[in-house]
Coordinates of N, CA, C and O in Angstrom, one line a residue:
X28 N 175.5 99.6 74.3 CA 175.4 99.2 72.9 C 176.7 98.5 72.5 O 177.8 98.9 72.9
X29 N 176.7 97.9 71.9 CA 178.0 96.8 71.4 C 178.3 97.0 69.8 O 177.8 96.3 68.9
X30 N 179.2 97.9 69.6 CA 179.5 98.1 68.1 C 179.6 97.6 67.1 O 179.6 97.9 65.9
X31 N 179.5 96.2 67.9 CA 179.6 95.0 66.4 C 178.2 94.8 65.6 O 178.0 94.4 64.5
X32 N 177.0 95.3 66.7 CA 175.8 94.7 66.4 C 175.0 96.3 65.3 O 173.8 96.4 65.0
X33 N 176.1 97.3 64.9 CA 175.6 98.3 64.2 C 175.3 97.5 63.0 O 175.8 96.3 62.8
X34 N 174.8 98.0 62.2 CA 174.4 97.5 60.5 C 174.8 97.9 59.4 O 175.4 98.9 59.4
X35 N 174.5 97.2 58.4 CA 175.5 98.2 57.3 C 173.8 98.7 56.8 O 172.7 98.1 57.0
X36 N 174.2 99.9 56.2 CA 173.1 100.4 55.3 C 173.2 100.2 54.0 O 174.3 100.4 53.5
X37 N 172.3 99.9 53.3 CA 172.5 99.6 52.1 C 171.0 100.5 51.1 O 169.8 100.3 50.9
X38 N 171.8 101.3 50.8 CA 170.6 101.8 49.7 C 170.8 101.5 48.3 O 171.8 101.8 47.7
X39 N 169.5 100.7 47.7 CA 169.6 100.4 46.7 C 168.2 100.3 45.8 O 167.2 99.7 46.3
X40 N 168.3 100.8 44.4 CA 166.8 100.7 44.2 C 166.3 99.5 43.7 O 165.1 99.2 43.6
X41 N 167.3 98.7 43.2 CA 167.3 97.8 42.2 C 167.3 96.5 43.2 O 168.3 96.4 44.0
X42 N 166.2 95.6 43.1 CA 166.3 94.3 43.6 C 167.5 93.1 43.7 O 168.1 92.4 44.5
X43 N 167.3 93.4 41.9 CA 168.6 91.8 42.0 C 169.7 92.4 42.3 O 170.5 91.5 42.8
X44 N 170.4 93.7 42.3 CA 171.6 94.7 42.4 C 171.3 94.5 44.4 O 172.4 94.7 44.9
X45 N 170.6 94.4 45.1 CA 170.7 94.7 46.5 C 170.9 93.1 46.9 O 171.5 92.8 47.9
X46 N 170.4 92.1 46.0 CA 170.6 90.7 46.2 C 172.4 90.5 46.0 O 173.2 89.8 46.7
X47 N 172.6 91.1 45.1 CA 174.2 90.7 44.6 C 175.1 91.7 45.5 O 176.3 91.3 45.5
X48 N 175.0 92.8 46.2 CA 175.8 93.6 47.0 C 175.4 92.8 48.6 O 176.4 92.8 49.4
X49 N 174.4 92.2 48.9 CA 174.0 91.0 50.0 C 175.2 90.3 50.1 O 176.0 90.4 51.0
X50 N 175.2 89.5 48.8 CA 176.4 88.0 49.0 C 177.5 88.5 48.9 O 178.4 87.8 49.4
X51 N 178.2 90.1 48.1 CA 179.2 90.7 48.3 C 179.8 90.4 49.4 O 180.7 89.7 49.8
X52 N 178.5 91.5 50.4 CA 178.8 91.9 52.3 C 179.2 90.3 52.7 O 180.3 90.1 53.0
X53 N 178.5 89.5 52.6 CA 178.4 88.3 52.8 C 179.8 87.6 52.6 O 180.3 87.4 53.7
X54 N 180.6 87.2 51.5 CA 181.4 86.3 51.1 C 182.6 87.4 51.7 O 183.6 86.8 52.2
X55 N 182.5 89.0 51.6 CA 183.3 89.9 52.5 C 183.4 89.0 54.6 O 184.2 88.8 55.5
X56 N 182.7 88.9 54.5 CA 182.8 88.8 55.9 C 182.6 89.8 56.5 O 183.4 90.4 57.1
X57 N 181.3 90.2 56.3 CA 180.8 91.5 56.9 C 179.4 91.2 57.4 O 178.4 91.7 56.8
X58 N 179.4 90.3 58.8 CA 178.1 89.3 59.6 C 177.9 90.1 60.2 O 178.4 90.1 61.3
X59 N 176.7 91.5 59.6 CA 176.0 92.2 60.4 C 174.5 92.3 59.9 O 174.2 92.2 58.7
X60 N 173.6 92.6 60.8 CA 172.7 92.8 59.9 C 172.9 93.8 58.8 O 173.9 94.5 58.8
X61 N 171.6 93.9 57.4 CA 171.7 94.8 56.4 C 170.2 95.5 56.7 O 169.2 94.8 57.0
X62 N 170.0 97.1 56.5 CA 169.2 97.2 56.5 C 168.8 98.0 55.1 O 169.5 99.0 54.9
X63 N 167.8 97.8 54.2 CA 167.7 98.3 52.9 C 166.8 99.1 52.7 O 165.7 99.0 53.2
X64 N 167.2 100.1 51.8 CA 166.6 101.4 51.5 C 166.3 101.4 50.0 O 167.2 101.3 49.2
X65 N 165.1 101.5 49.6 CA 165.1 101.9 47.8 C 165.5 103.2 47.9 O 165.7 103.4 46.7
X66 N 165.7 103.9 48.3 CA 165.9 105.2 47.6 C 166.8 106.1 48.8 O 166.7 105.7 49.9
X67 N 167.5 107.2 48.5 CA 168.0 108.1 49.1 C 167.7 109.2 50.0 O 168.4 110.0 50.5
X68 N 166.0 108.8 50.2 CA 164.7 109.9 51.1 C 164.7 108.9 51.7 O 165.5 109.0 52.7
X69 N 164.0 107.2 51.8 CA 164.2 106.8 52.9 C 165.2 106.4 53.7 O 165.0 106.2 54.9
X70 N 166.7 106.1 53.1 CA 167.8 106.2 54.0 C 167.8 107.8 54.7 O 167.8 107.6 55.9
X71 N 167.7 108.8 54.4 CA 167.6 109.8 55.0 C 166.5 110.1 56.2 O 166.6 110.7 57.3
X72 N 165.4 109.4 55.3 CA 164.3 109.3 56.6 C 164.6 108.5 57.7 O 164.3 109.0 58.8
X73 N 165.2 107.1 57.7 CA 165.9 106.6 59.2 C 167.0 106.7 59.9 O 167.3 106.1 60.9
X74 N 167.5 107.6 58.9 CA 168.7 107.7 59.7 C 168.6 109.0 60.7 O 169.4 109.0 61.6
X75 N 167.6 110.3 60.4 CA 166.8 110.8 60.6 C 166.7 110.9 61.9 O 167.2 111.6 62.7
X76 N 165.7 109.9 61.8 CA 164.6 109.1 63.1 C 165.9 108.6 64.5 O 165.9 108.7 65.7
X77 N 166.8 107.9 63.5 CA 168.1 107.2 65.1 C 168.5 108.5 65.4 O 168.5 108.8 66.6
X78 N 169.0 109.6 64.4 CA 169.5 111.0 65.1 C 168.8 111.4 66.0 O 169.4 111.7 67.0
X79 N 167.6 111.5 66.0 CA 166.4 112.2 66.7 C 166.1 111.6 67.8 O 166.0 112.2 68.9
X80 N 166.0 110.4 67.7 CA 165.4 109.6 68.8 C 167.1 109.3 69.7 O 166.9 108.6 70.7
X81 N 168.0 109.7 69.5 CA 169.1 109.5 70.2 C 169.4 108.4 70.4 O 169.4 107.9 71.5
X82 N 169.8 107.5 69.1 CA 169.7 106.2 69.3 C 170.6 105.2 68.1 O 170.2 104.5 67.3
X83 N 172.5 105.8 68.8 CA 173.2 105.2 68.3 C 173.5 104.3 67.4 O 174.3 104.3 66.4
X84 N 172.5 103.1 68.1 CA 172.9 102.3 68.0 C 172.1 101.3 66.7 O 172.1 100.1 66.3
X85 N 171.0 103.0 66.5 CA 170.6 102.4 65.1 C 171.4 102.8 63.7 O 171.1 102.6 62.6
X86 N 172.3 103.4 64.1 CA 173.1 103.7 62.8 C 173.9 102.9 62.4 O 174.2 101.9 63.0
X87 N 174.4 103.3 61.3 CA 175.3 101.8 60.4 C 176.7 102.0 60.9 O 177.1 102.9 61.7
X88 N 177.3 101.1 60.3 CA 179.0 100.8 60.1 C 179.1 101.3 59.5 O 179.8 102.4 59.5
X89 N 178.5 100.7 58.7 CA 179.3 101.3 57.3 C 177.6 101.7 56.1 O 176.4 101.5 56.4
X90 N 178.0 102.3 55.1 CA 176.8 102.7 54.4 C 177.5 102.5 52.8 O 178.4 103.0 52.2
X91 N 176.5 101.3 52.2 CA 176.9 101.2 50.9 C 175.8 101.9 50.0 O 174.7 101.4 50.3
X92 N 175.7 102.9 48.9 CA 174.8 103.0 48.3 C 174.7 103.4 46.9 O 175.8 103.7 46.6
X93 N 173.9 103.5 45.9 CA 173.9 103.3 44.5 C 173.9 104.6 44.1 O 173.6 105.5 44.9
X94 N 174.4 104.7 42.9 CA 174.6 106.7 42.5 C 173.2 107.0 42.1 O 172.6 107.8 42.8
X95 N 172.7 106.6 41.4 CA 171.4 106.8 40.9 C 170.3 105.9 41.0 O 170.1 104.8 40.5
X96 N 169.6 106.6 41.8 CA 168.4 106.4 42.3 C 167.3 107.4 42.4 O 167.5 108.6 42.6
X97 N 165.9 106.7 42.4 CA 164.8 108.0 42.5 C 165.5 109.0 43.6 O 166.6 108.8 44.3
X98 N 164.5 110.2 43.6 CA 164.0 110.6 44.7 C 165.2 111.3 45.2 O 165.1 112.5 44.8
X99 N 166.1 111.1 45.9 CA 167.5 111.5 46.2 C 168.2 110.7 45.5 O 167.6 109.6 45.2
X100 N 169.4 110.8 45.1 CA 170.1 110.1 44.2 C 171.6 109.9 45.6 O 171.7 110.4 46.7
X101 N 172.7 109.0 44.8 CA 173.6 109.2 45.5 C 174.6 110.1 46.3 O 175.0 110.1 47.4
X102 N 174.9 111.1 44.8 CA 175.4 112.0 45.6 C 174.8 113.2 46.1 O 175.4 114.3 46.2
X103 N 174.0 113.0 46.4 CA 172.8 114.0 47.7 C 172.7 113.2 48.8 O 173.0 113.7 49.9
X104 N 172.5 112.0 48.9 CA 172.7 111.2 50.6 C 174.1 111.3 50.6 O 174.5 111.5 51.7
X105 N 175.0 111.1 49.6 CA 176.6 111.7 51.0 C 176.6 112.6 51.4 O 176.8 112.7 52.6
X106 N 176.5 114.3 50.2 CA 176.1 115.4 51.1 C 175.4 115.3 51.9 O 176.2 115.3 52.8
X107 N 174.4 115.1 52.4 CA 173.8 114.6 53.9 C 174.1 114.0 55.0 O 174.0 114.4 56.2
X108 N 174.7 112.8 54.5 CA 175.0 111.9 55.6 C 176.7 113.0 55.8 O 177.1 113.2 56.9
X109 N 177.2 113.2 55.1 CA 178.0 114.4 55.5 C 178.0 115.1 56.5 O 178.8 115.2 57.4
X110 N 177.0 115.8 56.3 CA 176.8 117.0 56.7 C 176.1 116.9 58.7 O 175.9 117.8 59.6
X111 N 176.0 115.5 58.7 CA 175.3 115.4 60.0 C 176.7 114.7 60.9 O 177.6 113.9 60.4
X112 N 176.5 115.2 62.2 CA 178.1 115.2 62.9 C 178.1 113.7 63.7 O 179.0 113.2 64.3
X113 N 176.7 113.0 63.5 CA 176.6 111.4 64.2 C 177.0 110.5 62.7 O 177.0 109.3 62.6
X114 N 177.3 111.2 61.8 CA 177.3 110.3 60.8 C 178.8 110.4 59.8 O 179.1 109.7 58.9
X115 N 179.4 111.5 60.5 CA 180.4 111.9 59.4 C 182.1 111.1 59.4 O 182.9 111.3 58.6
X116 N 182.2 110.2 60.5 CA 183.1 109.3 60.3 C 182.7 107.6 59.8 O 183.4 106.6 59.9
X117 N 181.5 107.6 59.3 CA 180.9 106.4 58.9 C 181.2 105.8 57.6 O 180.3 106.3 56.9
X118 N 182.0 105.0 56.7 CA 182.5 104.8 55.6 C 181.4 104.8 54.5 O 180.6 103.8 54.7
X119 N 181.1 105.4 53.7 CA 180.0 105.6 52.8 C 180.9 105.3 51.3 O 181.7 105.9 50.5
X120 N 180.3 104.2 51.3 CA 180.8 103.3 49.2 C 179.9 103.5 49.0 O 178.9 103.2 49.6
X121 N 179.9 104.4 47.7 CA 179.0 103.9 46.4 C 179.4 103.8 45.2 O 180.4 104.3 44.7
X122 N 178.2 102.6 44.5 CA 178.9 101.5 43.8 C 177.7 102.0 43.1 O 176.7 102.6 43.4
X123 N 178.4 101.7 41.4 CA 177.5 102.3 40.9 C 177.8 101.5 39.3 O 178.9 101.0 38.9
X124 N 176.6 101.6 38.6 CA 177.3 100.2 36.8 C 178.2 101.5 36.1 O 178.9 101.2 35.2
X125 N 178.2 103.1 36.6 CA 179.1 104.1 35.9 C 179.9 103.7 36.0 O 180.1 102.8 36.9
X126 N 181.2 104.3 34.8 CA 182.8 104.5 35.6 C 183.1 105.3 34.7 O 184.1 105.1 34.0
X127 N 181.9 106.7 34.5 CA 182.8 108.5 34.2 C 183.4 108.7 35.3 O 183.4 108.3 36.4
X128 N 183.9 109.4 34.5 CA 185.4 110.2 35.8 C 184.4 111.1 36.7 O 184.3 111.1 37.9
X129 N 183.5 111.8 35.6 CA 183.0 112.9 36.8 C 181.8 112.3 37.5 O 181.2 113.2 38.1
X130 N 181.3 111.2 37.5 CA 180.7 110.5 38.5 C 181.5 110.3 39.6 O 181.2 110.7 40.7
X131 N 182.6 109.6 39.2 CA 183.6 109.3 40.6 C 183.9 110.5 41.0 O 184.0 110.5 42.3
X132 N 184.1 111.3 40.6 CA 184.5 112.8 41.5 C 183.5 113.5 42.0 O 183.7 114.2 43.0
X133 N 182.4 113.5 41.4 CA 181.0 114.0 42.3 C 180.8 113.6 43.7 O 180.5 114.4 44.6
X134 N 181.0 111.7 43.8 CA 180.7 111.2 44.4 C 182.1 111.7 45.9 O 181.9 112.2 47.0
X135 N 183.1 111.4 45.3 CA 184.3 111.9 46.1 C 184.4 113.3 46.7 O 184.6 113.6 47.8
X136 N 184.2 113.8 46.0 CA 183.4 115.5 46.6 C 182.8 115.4 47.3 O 183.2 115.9 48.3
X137 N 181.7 114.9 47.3 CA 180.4 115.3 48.2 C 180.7 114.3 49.4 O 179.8 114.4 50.3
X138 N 181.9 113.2 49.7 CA 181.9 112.8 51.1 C 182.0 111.4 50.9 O 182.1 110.7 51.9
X139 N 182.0 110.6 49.6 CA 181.8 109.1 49.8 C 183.6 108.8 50.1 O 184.6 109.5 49.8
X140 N 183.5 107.6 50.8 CA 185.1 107.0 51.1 C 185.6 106.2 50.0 O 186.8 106.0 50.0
X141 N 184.7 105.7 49.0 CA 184.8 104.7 48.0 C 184.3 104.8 46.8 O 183.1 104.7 46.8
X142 N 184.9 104.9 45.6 CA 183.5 104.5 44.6 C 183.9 103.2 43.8 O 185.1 103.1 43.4
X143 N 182.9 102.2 43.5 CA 183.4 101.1 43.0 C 182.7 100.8 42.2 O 181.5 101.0 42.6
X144 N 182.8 100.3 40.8 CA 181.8 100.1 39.9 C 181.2 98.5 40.4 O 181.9 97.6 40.6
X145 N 179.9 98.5 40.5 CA 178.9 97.4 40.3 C 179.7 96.2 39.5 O 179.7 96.5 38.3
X146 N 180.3 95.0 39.8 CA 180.0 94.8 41.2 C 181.4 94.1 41.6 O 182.0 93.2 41.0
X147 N 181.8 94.7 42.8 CA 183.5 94.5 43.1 C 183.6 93.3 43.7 O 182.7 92.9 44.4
X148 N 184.7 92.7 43.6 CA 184.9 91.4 44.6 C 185.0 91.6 45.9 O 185.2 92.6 46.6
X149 N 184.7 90.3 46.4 CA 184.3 90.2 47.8 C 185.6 90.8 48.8 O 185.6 91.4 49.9
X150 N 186.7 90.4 48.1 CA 188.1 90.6 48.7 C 188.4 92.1 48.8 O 188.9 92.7 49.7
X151 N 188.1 92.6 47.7 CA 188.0 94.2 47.6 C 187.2 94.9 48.6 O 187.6 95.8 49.3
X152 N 185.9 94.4 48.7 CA 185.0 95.0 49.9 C 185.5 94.5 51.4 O 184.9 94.8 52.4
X153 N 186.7 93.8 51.5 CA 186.6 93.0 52.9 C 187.8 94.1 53.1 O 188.2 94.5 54.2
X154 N 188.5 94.4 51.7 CA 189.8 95.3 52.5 C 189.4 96.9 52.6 O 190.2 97.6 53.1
X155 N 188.3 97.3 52.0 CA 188.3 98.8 51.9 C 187.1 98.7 53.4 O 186.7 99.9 53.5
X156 N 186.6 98.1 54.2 CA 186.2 97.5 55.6 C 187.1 97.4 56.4 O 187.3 98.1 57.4
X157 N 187.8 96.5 56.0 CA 189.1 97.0 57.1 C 189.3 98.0 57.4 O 189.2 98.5 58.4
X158 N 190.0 98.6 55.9 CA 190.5 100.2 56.0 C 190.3 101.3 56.9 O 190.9 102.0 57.7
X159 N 189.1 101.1 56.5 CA 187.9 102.0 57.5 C 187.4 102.1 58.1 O 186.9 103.1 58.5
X160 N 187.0 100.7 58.5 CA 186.4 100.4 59.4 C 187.1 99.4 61.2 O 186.6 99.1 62.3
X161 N 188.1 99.2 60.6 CA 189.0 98.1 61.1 C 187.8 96.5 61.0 O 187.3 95.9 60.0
X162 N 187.5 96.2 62.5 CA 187.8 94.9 62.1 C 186.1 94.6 61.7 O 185.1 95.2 62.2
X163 N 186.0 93.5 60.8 CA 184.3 93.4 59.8 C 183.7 93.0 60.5 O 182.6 93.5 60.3
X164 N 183.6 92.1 61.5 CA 182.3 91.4 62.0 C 182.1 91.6 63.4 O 181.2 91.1 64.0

């Protein structure tokens, strides 16, 4: 498997909000595939399925996702993706139209590496990738 070819995950419930975090990754320099999730049960459900099926190399880079959404919300898929030992050095942003304090610290508690309000510059997402990720593409 070749690490460059992992994906970013992107859970998001909102259409035009998953179109505008797209050209984010995009204008970032972050040329990986995307794979999209409406909700917080189906990122859970594939990411799931790659744990299970032993299969690295379907898991992301990196994992961008929205605080509020159906079903599981944001900060229940970082507790999760937390809590699972193939997943727990994986940079997990979520971006969200909030900016209460105790949303950002929910989110920071429960395991995210970032929280950025909806919708950050491209230069911002290319360096908190680096950060954590070292090199984007």
């Amino acid at each position: 498997m070749n690490p460059n070819d992992r994906c970013v995950l992107l859970v998001e419930d909102d259409p035009d909000d998953q179109f505008f975090i797209n050209r984010i990754l995009h204008k970032a320099g972050i040329d990986r595939p995307t794979v999209t999730m409406n909700n917080g049960q189906s990122a859970i459900d594939y990411l799931s399925a790659a744990i299970a099926a032993e299969r690295p190399d379907l898991l992301p880079f990196l994992i961008v996702t929205d605080l509020k959404m159906p079903l599981v919300n944001g900060i229940e898929l970082c507790r999760w993706v937390r809590s699972k030992e193939a997943l727990r050095e994986v940079p997990l942003i979520v971006m969200s139209s909030s900016s209460l304090q105790r949303d950002i610290d929910a989110a920071m508690e429960a395991g995210a590496t970032s929280f950025r309000q909806k919708f950050p510059q491209a230069g911002e997402v290319a360096s908190l990738v680096e950060a954590h990720c070292g090199k984007r593409s």
